[in-house]
């Protein structure tokens, strides 16, 4: 399992960083959750740079997805990987399905 955070800096650029659960104990007990959704995708999503409307914790269940940041970094997420999406402003990120996939979306409130 790998954990990543996608975030926006003060200049509006998005970045990807590795996360360690020990450094983010708040993720071990999420209390500010507004929705949990289990979704399946057919592998056809290909989106240019976009921010998200809210913070999300996404747990990948199957398939492969590539996320790109505006700083040029990219990651491929697979089953068991987790990403904390905090790029709700600025340039956002790209999203490319590499295969059909499924994920659990945990919508976070601030």
mmCIF file of C-alpha atoms in Angstrom:
data_model
loop_
_atom_site.group_PDB
_atom_site.id
_atom_site.type_symbol
_atom_site.label_atom_id
_atom_site.label_comp_id
_atom_site.label_asym_id
_atom_site.label_seq_id
_atom_site.Cartn_x
_atom_site.Cartn_y
_atom_site.Cartn_z
ATOM 1 C CA UNK A 1 0.000 0.000 0.000
ATOM 2 C CA UNK A 2 1.233 3.463 -0.885
ATOM 3 C CA UNK A 3 -0.174 6.774 0.338
ATOM 4 C CA UNK A 4 0.032 10.078 -1.508
ATOM 5 C CA UNK A 5 -1.157 13.636 -1.037
ATOM 6 C CA UNK A 6 -2.033 15.921 -3.960
ATOM 7 C CA UNK A 7 -2.043 19.574 -2.881
ATOM 8 C CA UNK A 8 -1.809 23.135 -4.192
ATOM 9 C CA UNK A 9 0.915 25.555 -3.128
ATOM 10 C CA UNK A 10 0.558 29.331 -2.676
ATOM 11 C CA UNK A 11 1.287 29.895 -6.396
ATOM 12 C CA UNK A 12 -1.537 27.583 -7.542
ATOM 13 C CA UNK A 13 0.783 24.757 -8.657
ATOM 14 C CA UNK A 14 -0.189 21.225 -7.705
ATOM 15 C CA UNK A 15 2.275 18.734 -6.241
ATOM 16 C CA UNK A 16 2.311 15.077 -5.207
ATOM 17 C CA UNK A 17 4.017 13.905 -2.036
ATOM 18 C CA UNK A 18 4.442 10.506 -0.419
ATOM 19 C CA UNK A 19 2.573 10.199 2.855
ATOM 20 C CA UNK A 20 3.295 8.150 5.924
ATOM 21 C CA UNK A 21 0.289 7.345 8.118
ATOM 22 C CA UNK A 22 2.430 7.834 11.230
ATOM 23 C CA UNK A 23 2.931 11.482 10.195
ATOM 24 C CA UNK A 24 -0.830 12.012 9.673
ATOM 25 C CA UNK A 25 -2.630 10.412 12.655
ATOM 26 C CA UNK A 26 -5.808 12.359 11.784
ATOM 27 C CA UNK A 27 -6.334 9.939 8.873
ATOM 28 C CA UNK A 28 -6.599 7.031 11.300
ATOM 29 C CA UNK A 29 -9.875 8.382 12.658
ATOM 30 C CA UNK A 30 -11.772 10.504 10.167
ATOM 31 C CA UNK A 31 -14.549 12.450 11.862
ATOM 32 C CA UNK A 32 -15.282 15.212 9.342
ATOM 33 C CA UNK A 33 -16.841 13.047 6.625
ATOM 34 C CA UNK A 34 -19.827 14.212 4.586
ATOM 35 C CA UNK A 35 -20.151 11.208 2.242
ATOM 36 C CA UNK A 36 -18.692 7.811 1.418
ATOM 37 C CA UNK A 37 -19.160 6.453 -2.095
ATOM 38 C CA UNK A 38 -18.078 3.200 -3.725
ATOM 39 C CA UNK A 39 -17.694 3.699 -7.463
ATOM 40 C CA UNK A 40 -16.741 1.626 -10.484
ATOM 41 C CA UNK A 41 -15.314 3.118 -13.677
ATOM 42 C CA UNK A 42 -15.073 1.642 -17.166
ATOM 43 C CA UNK A 43 -11.533 2.875 -17.847
ATOM 44 C CA UNK A 44 -12.478 5.762 -20.134
ATOM 45 C CA UNK A 45 -11.853 8.782 -17.889
ATOM 46 C CA UNK A 46 -9.181 11.119 -19.269
ATOM 47 C CA UNK A 47 -9.298 14.613 -17.784
ATOM 48 C CA UNK A 48 -7.026 17.591 -18.279
ATOM 49 C CA UNK A 49 -5.980 19.774 -15.313
ATOM 50 C CA UNK A 50 -8.825 20.422 -12.883
ATOM 51 C CA UNK A 51 -9.155 21.085 -9.136
ATOM 52 C CA UNK A 52 -11.649 19.127 -7.057
ATOM 53 C CA UNK A 53 -14.710 20.756 -5.469
ATOM 54 C CA UNK A 54 -13.828 19.357 -2.016
ATOM 55 C CA UNK A 55 -11.126 17.435 -0.146
ATOM 56 C CA UNK A 56 -11.320 13.666 -0.674
ATOM 57 C CA UNK A 57 -9.579 10.576 0.571
ATOM 58 C CA UNK A 58 -9.647 7.991 -2.216
ATOM 59 C CA UNK A 59 -8.920 4.309 -1.590
ATOM 60 C CA UNK A 60 -8.223 2.379 -4.781
ATOM 61 C CA UNK A 61 -9.812 -1.064 -4.856
ATOM 62 C CA UNK A 62 -8.942 -2.293 -8.372
ATOM 63 C CA UNK A 63 -7.420 -1.200 -11.662
ATOM 64 C CA UNK A 64 -4.842 1.485 -12.397
ATOM 65 C CA UNK A 65 -5.170 5.278 -12.525
ATOM 66 C CA UNK A 66 -2.504 7.864 -13.385
ATOM 67 C CA UNK A 67 -2.606 11.242 -11.635
ATOM 68 C CA UNK A 68 -0.443 14.149 -12.806
ATOM 69 C CA UNK A 69 0.420 17.376 -10.992
ATOM 70 C CA UNK A 70 1.117 20.734 -12.629
ATOM 71 C CA UNK A 71 4.753 20.519 -11.446
ATOM 72 C CA UNK A 72 5.199 17.609 -13.898
ATOM 73 C CA UNK A 73 5.142 14.761 -11.380
ATOM 74 C CA UNK A 74 2.949 11.703 -11.957
ATOM 75 C CA UNK A 75 1.929 8.624 -10.006
ATOM 76 C CA UNK A 76 0.162 5.401 -10.946
ATOM 77 C CA UNK A 77 -2.262 4.195 -8.291
ATOM 78 C CA UNK A 78 -3.213 0.533 -7.921
ATOM 79 C CA UNK A 79 -5.396 -1.588 -5.649
ATOM 80 C CA UNK A 80 -4.710 -0.750 -2.006
ATOM 81 C CA UNK A 81 -3.177 2.669 -2.702
ATOM 82 C CA UNK A 82 -4.607 5.728 -0.965
ATOM 83 C CA UNK A 83 -4.528 9.360 -2.043
ATOM 84 C CA UNK A 84 -5.521 12.450 -0.111
ATOM 85 C CA UNK A 85 -6.765 14.975 -2.661
ATOM 86 C CA UNK A 86 -6.392 18.522 -1.353
ATOM 87 C CA UNK A 87 -6.018 20.441 -4.633
ATOM 88 C CA UNK A 88 -9.326 22.308 -4.385
ATOM 89 C CA UNK A 89 -7.897 25.478 -5.961
ATOM 90 C CA UNK A 90 -5.227 26.397 -8.472
ATOM 91 C CA UNK A 91 -4.404 24.376 -11.581
ATOM 92 C CA UNK A 92 -5.448 21.023 -10.147
ATOM 93 C CA UNK A 93 -4.379 17.633 -11.489
ATOM 94 C CA UNK A 94 -4.820 15.399 -14.521
ATOM 95 C CA UNK A 95 -6.563 12.038 -14.353
ATOM 96 C CA UNK A 96 -6.106 9.157 -16.786
ATOM 97 C CA UNK A 97 -7.638 5.723 -16.384
ATOM 98 C CA UNK A 98 -5.172 3.031 -17.400
ATOM 99 C CA UNK A 99 -7.772 0.284 -16.948
ATOM 100 C CA UNK A 100 -11.270 -0.204 -15.543
ATOM 101 C CA UNK A 101 -11.143 0.535 -11.821
ATOM 102 C CA UNK A 102 -13.054 0.861 -8.584
ATOM 103 C CA UNK A 103 -12.476 3.092 -5.564
ATOM 104 C CA UNK A 104 -13.959 4.266 -2.286
ATOM 105 C CA UNK A 105 -14.383 8.055 -2.135
ATOM 106 C CA UNK A 106 -14.482 9.618 1.320
ATOM 107 C CA UNK A 107 -15.611 13.244 0.994
ATOM 108 C CA UNK A 108 -14.063 15.332 3.780
ATOM 109 C CA UNK A 109 -15.368 18.500 5.374
ATOM 110 C CA UNK A 110 -12.998 21.051 6.867
#
